[in-house]
Short mmCIF file of C-alpha atoms in Angstrom, two decimals:
data_model
loop_
_atom_site.label_atom_id
_atom_site.label_comp_id
_atom_site.label_asym_id
_atom_site.label_seq_id
_atom_site.Cartn_x
_atom_site.Cartn_y
_atom_site.Cartn_z
CA UNK A 1 152.09 173.69 127.48
CA UNK A 2 148.57 174.90 126.81
CA UNK A 3 149.14 178.43 128.14
CA UNK A 4 152.93 178.42 128.24
CA UNK A 5 153.32 177.87 124.47
CA UNK A 6 152.77 181.54 123.63
CA UNK A 7 155.51 182.57 126.04
CA UNK A 8 157.88 179.65 125.51
CA UNK A 9 160.30 181.30 123.08
CA UNK A 10 160.39 184.46 125.15
CA UNK A 11 161.19 182.61 128.38
CA UNK A 12 163.69 180.18 126.85
CA UNK A 13 165.53 182.90 124.95
CA UNK A 14 168.18 182.29 122.30
CA UNK A 15 168.75 178.54 121.87
CA UNK A 16 171.30 178.73 119.06
CA UNK A 17 174.08 177.54 121.39
CA UNK A 18 172.13 174.40 122.27
CA UNK A 19 171.29 173.85 118.61
CA UNK A 20 174.91 174.24 117.53
CA UNK A 21 176.03 171.84 120.26
CA UNK A 22 173.49 169.31 119.03
CA UNK A 23 174.76 169.76 115.49
CA UNK A 24 178.36 169.27 116.66
CA UNK A 25 177.42 165.93 118.27
CA UNK A 26 175.77 164.75 115.08
CA UNK A 27 178.72 165.90 112.96
CA UNK A 28 181.22 164.17 115.24
CA UNK A 29 179.44 160.82 115.60
CA UNK A 30 177.79 160.59 112.17
CA UNK A 31 179.41 163.08 109.79
CA UNK A 32 177.50 161.78 106.76
CA UNK A 33 174.11 162.64 108.29
CA UNK A 34 171.60 164.03 105.82
CA UNK A 35 168.22 163.60 107.56
CA UNK A 36 167.28 164.57 111.12
CA UNK A 37 164.06 164.06 113.07
CA UNK A 38 163.44 166.02 116.25
CA UNK A 39 160.85 164.52 118.58
CA UNK A 40 159.18 166.88 121.06
CA UNK A 41 160.38 169.68 118.79
CA UNK A 42 158.30 172.38 120.49
CA UNK A 43 158.37 175.71 118.68
CA UNK A 44 161.15 174.59 116.31
CA UNK A 45 164.09 176.56 117.71
CA UNK A 46 166.54 173.66 117.29
CA UNK A 47 165.21 172.68 113.87
CA UNK A 48 165.57 176.23 112.62
CA UNK A 49 169.34 176.01 113.12
CA UNK A 50 169.73 172.40 112.02
CA UNK A 51 167.82 173.07 108.80
CA UNK A 52 170.81 175.04 107.52
CA UNK A 53 172.75 171.77 107.38
CA UNK A 54 170.25 168.90 107.22
CA UNK A 55 166.87 167.93 105.85
CA UNK A 56 164.85 168.18 109.06
CA UNK A 57 161.48 166.93 110.29
CA UNK A 58 159.69 167.83 113.52
CA UNK A 59 157.26 165.98 115.77
CA UNK A 60 155.34 167.13 118.83
CA UNK A 61 152.05 166.35 120.57
CA UNK A 62 151.20 169.98 121.40
CA UNK A 63 148.94 171.68 118.88
CA UNK A 64 149.86 175.07 120.34
CA UNK A 65 153.62 174.54 120.06
CA UNK A 66 153.37 173.16 116.52
CA UNK A 67 151.29 176.12 115.39
CA UNK A 68 154.18 178.40 116.35
CA UNK A 69 156.78 176.10 114.77
CA UNK A 70 154.90 175.95 111.47
CA UNK A 71 154.70 179.73 111.27
CA UNK A 72 158.44 180.07 111.83
CA UNK A 73 159.50 177.17 109.61
CA UNK A 74 157.05 176.86 106.75
CA UNK A 75 159.56 174.78 104.76
CA UNK A 76 159.76 172.04 107.41
CA UNK A 77 157.40 169.07 107.67
CA UNK A 78 155.84 168.61 111.09
CA UNK A 79 153.83 165.76 112.59
CA UNK A 80 151.44 166.03 115.52
CA UNK A 81 152.11 162.75 117.29
CA UNK A 82 153.11 161.41 120.68
CA UNK A 83 156.79 160.52 121.01
CA UNK A 84 155.91 157.22 122.73
CA UNK A 85 154.06 155.75 119.74
CA UNK A 86 154.84 157.90 116.70
CA UNK A 87 154.79 156.37 113.23
CA UNK A 88 156.48 157.96 110.22
CA UNK A 89 156.89 156.04 106.97
CA UNK A 90 160.63 156.62 106.74
CA UNK A 91 163.87 156.35 108.70
CA UNK A 92 166.42 158.99 109.63
CA UNK A 93 170.17 159.31 110.01
CA UNK A 94 169.76 161.07 113.35
CA UNK A 95 166.95 161.59 115.85
CA UNK A 96 167.24 164.24 118.55
CA UNK A 97 165.21 165.06 121.66
CA UNK A 98 166.47 167.96 123.76
CA UNK A 99 165.49 170.32 126.60
CA UNK A 100 164.66 167.42 128.96
CA UNK A 101 161.58 166.51 126.92
CA UNK A 102 161.75 162.84 127.88
CA UNK A 103 161.46 163.83 131.56
CA UNK A 104 157.88 164.95 130.83
CA UNK A 105 156.85 161.30 130.54
CA UNK A 106 155.71 160.21 134.00
CA UNK A 107 156.65 156.52 133.85
CA UNK A 108 159.86 154.80 132.87
CA UNK A 109 157.81 152.39 130.77
CA UNK A 110 156.95 155.42 128.60
CA UNK A 111 160.65 156.31 128.32
CA UNK A 112 161.32 152.79 127.06
CA UNK A 113 158.56 153.18 124.47
CA UNK A 114 160.34 156.28 123.17
CA UNK A 115 163.58 154.33 122.86
CA UNK A 116 161.71 151.60 120.97
CA UNK A 117 160.15 154.03 118.50
CA UNK A 118 163.45 155.84 117.98
CA UNK A 119 165.20 152.54 117.23
CA UNK A 120 162.49 151.69 114.67
CA UNK A 121 162.91 155.03 112.90
CA UNK A 122 166.71 155.14 112.74
CA UNK A 123 168.77 153.94 109.81
CA UNK A 124 171.03 151.00 110.64
CA UNK A 125 173.98 153.21 111.57
CA UNK A 126 171.89 156.15 112.82
CA UNK A 127 172.37 157.98 116.12
CA UNK A 128 170.03 159.17 118.88
CA UNK A 129 170.97 162.42 120.64
CA UNK A 130 168.96 163.36 123.73
CA UNK A 131 169.29 164.98 127.13
CA UNK A 132 167.56 164.60 130.49
CA UNK A 133 167.25 166.37 133.81
CA UNK A 134 168.95 164.14 136.35
CA UNK A 135 167.62 163.33 139.79
CA UNK A 136 170.43 165.34 141.34
CA UNK A 137 169.75 168.43 139.24
CA UNK A 138 166.03 168.48 139.96
CA UNK A 139 166.64 167.99 143.66
CA UNK A 140 169.01 170.97 143.62
CA UNK A 141 166.40 173.07 141.85
CA UNK A 142 163.81 172.30 144.54
CA UNK A 143 166.21 173.71 147.13
CA UNK A 144 166.99 176.78 145.05
CA UNK A 145 165.18 180.10 145.03
CA UNK A 146 162.13 181.03 143.01
CA UNK A 147 163.13 182.07 139.50
CA UNK A 148 161.52 185.23 138.18
CA UNK A 149 162.06 187.44 135.17
CA UNK A 150 160.34 190.33 133.45
CA UNK A 151 159.80 190.33 129.69
CA UNK A 152 158.83 193.78 128.56
CA UNK A 153 155.84 194.24 130.91
CA UNK A 154 155.06 190.56 131.44
CA UNK A 155 156.36 188.62 134.46
CA UNK A 156 157.24 184.92 134.72
CA UNK A 157 157.73 183.15 138.07
CA UNK A 158 158.93 179.52 138.22
CA UNK A 159 159.53 177.24 141.20
CA UNK A 160 160.45 173.54 141.15
CA UNK A 161 158.80 171.43 143.85
CA UNK A 162 158.39 167.80 144.81
CA UNK A 163 160.66 164.84 144.31
CA UNK A 164 158.55 162.04 145.77
CA UNK A 165 158.98 158.86 143.72
CA UNK A 166 161.05 160.87 141.27
CA UNK A 167 158.21 163.21 140.26
CA UNK A 168 158.93 166.93 140.27
CA UNK A 169 156.65 169.84 139.38
CA UNK A 170 157.58 173.06 137.65
CA UNK A 171 155.13 175.61 139.02
CA UNK A 172 154.90 178.23 136.25
CA UNK A 173 153.00 181.49 136.73
CA UNK A 174 152.83 184.02 133.91
CA UNK A 175 151.45 187.47 134.55
CA UNK A 176 150.57 188.97 131.17
CA UNK A 177 150.20 192.75 131.19
CA UNK A 178 146.81 193.95 130.00
CA UNK A 179 146.64 197.68 130.67
CA UNK A 180 147.91 200.03 133.34
CA UNK A 181 148.16 197.91 136.53
CA UNK A 182 146.02 195.05 135.25
CA UNK A 183 147.58 191.62 134.61
CA UNK A 184 146.17 188.29 133.47
CA UNK A 185 147.47 185.20 135.26
CA UNK A 186 148.28 181.96 133.44
CA UNK A 187 149.21 179.08 135.72
CA UNK A 188 150.60 175.71 134.66
CA UNK A 189 152.06 172.79 136.60
CA UNK A 190 154.58 171.00 134.38
CA UNK A 191 155.58 167.61 135.76
CA UNK A 192 158.85 165.74 135.20
CA UNK A 193 160.08 162.29 136.13
CA UNK A 194 163.73 161.79 137.08
CA UNK A 195 165.28 158.33 136.62
CA UNK A 196 168.67 157.05 137.88
CA UNK A 197 171.11 157.16 134.97
CA UNK A 198 172.11 153.49 135.36
CA UNK A 199 168.53 152.48 134.69
CA UNK A 200 168.45 154.67 131.60
CA UNK A 201 171.70 153.17 130.28
CA UNK A 202 170.39 149.64 130.78
CA UNK A 203 167.25 150.42 128.80
CA UNK A 204 169.28 152.02 126.01
CA UNK A 205 171.54 148.98 125.70
CA UNK A 206 168.46 146.81 125.20
CA UNK A 207 167.46 148.83 122.10
CA UNK A 208 170.72 150.15 120.69
CA UNK A 209 173.48 147.61 120.22
#
């Protein structure tokens, strides 16, 4: 998200519903939770809501995304690390990873490394809350229309392509208004891997008993 980081919050919009849903899952499955780590925390939208209830910590590999998160949430501790091999000298009651962040890892071996690191950083009775884009969903998106939206005078156009060997590409074009009829184009290809859910469940059972 080198170029997309500046526009991420604008494009994603209000994420309080997703944050509250995440909080409801934590409250239901581990009501005594006090500490929460979000891996691939991005610009901190989820942590901003969760911090009203829990002591939160954020982790992401993107310098650009973390810079935005730190400005918004100066009271939260953030780590710039990769979610496949992160090391923090403490454990947490809950670890969350949302907005299909795990899909951005291009091999299932990398997914399994995430599960390993999460297991190492959870308290004995801790919980891991995460979501993924399924193979079916991404295939449907490739068949769908181009998504476009104007934000003030900027324009974002997104199309999902691919699917070979489970790899899909989000083709993101951002036209940032400069002056009059002049626009600056930012173009990013964001790749995702989709994995059959049975394979994911098998890997989870190996780490979380």
